[in-house]
Coordinates of C-alpha atoms in Angstrom, one line a residue:
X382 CA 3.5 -131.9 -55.7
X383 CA 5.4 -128.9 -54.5
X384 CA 8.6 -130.2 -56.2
X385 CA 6.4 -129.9 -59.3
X386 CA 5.5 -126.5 -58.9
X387 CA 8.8 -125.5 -57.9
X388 CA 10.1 -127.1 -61.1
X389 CA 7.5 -125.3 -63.2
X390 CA 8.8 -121.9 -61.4
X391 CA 12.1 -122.8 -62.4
X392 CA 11.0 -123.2 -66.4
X393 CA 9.1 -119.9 -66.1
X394 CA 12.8 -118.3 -65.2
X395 CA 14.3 -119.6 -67.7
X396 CA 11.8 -119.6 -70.8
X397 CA 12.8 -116.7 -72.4
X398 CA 16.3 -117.4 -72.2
X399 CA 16.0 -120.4 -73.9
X400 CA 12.9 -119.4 -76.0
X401 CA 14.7 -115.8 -76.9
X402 CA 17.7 -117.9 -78.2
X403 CA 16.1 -120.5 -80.3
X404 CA 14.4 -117.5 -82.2
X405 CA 17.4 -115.8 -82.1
X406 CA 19.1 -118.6 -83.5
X407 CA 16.5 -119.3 -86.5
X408 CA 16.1 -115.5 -86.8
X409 CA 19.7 -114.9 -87.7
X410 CA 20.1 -117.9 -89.6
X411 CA 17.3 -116.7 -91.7
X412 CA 18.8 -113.1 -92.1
X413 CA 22.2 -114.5 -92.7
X414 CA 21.2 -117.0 -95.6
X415 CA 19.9 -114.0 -97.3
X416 CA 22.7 -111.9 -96.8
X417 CA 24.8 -114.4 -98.1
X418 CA 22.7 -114.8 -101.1
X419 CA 23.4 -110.9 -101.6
X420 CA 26.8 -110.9 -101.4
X421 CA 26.6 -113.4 -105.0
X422 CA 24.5 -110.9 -106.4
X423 CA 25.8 -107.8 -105.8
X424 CA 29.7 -106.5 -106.5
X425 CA 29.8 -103.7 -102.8
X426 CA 28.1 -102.7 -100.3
X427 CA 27.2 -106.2 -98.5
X428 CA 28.8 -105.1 -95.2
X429 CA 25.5 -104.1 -94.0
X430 CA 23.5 -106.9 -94.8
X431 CA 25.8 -109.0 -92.9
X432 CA 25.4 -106.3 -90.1
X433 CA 21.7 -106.5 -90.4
X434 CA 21.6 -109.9 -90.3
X435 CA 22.4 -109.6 -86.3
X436 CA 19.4 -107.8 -85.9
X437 CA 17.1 -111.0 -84.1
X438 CA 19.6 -111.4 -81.9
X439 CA 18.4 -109.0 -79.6
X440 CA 15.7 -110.8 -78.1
X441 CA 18.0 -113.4 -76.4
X442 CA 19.4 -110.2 -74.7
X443 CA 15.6 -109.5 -73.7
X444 CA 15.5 -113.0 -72.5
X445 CA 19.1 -112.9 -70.1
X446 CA 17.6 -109.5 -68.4
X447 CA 14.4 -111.0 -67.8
X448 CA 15.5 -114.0 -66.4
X449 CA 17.9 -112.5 -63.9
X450 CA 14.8 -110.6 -63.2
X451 CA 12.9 -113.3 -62.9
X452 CA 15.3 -115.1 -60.4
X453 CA 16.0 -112.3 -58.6
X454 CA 12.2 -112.8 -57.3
X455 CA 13.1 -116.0 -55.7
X456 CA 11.0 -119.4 -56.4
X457 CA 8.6 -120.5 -54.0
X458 CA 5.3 -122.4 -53.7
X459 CA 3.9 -118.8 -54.0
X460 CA 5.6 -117.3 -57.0
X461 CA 6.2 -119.9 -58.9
X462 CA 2.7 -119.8 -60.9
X463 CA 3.3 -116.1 -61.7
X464 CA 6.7 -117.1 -62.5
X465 CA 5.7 -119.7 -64.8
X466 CA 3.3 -117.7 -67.1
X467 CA 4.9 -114.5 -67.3
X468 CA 8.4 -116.5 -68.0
X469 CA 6.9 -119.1 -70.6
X470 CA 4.5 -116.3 -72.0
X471 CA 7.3 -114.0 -72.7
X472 CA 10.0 -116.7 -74.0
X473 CA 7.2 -117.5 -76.8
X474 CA 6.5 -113.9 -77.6
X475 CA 10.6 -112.9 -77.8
X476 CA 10.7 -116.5 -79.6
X477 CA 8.4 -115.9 -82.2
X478 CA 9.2 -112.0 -82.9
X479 CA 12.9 -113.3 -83.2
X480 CA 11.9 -115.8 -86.2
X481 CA 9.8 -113.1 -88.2
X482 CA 12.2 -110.4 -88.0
X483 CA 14.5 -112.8 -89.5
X484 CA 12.4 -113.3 -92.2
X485 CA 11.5 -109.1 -92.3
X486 CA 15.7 -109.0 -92.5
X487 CA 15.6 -111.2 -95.0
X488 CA 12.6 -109.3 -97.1
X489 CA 15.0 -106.0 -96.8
X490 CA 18.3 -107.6 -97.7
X491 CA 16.4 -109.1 -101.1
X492 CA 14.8 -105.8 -101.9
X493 CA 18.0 -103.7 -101.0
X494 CA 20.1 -105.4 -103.1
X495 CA 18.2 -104.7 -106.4
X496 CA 17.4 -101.4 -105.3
X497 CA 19.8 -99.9 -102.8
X498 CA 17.9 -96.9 -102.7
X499 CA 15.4 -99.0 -100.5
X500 CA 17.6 -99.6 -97.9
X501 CA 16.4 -97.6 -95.3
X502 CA 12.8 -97.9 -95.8
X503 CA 12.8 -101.6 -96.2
X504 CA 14.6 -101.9 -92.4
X505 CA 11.5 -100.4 -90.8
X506 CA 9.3 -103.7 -90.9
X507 CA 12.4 -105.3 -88.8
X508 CA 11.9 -102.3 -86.2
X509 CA 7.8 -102.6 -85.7
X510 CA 8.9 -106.1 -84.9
X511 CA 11.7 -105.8 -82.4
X512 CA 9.0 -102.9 -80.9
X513 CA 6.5 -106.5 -80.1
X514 CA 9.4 -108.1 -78.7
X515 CA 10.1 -104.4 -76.5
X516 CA 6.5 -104.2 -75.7
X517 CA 6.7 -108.0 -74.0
X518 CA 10.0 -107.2 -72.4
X519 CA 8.4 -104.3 -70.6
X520 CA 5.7 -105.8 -69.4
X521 CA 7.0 -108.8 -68.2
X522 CA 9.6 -106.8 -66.4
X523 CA 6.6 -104.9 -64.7
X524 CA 4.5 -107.8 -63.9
X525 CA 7.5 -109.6 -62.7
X526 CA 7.9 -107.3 -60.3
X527 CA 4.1 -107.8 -58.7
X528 CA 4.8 -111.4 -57.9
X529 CA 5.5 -112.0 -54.2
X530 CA 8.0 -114.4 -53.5

């Protein structure tokens, strides 16, 4: 039984790692298709839907600091529950905030290109995002750091 709990620790470590990439991954894929589908439409100017297309990919960065966080703590009979929840918790909140600011990317790079006038103004949907995916890498950094080892 303690091998089981010990294993669970360990998936709580690495959870938004893995989580945080695979929304990444989708995120940017997302993004990218549209940016793509800009570049047919319009004649200049698509080297900053391409950038902006990058833009999910911050929450796999959230995910490697948190997990050395994480594993800095140590896994133990002890930790490992707190581990587990705060780790898991977090990977599906980065996950799932990577995968709609894809598709909030994706939203801008389609109005922008009609309209580049928009530009600016249609990015800020992708920002209130990352902020959910800043607000769960705070506070799993600061309830990280209650767990004894």
């Amino acid at each position: 039984m303690d091998n089981l709990i010990l294993a669970l620790g360990w998936i709580g470590v690495f959870s938004p790692v893995a989580l945080g990439a695979v929304g990444s991954a989708i995120g940017c894929s997302v993004a990218g298709q549209a940016a793509c589908g800009a570049m047919l439409d319009v004649e200049s100017g698509y080297g900053k839907f391409i950038g902006l297309s990058a833009m999910p990919s911050s929450q796999v960065i959230y995910g490697i600091v948190i997990m050395f966080t994480l594993s800095g703590i140590g896994v133990s009979i002890n930790s490992a529950p707190g581990l587990l929840g705060i780790g898991l918790l977090t990977g599906i909140a980065l996950m799932y905030s990577a995968i709609y600011q894809g598709q909030a990317v994706a939203a801008c790079i389609n109005a922008s290109k009609n309209k580049p006038e928009v530009f600016g103004l249609s990015i800020a949907p992708a920002a209130i995002v990352e902020g959910f995916a800043v607000f769960a890498f705070v506070f799993a950094l600061v309830l990280g750091q209650q767990i004894a080892a």
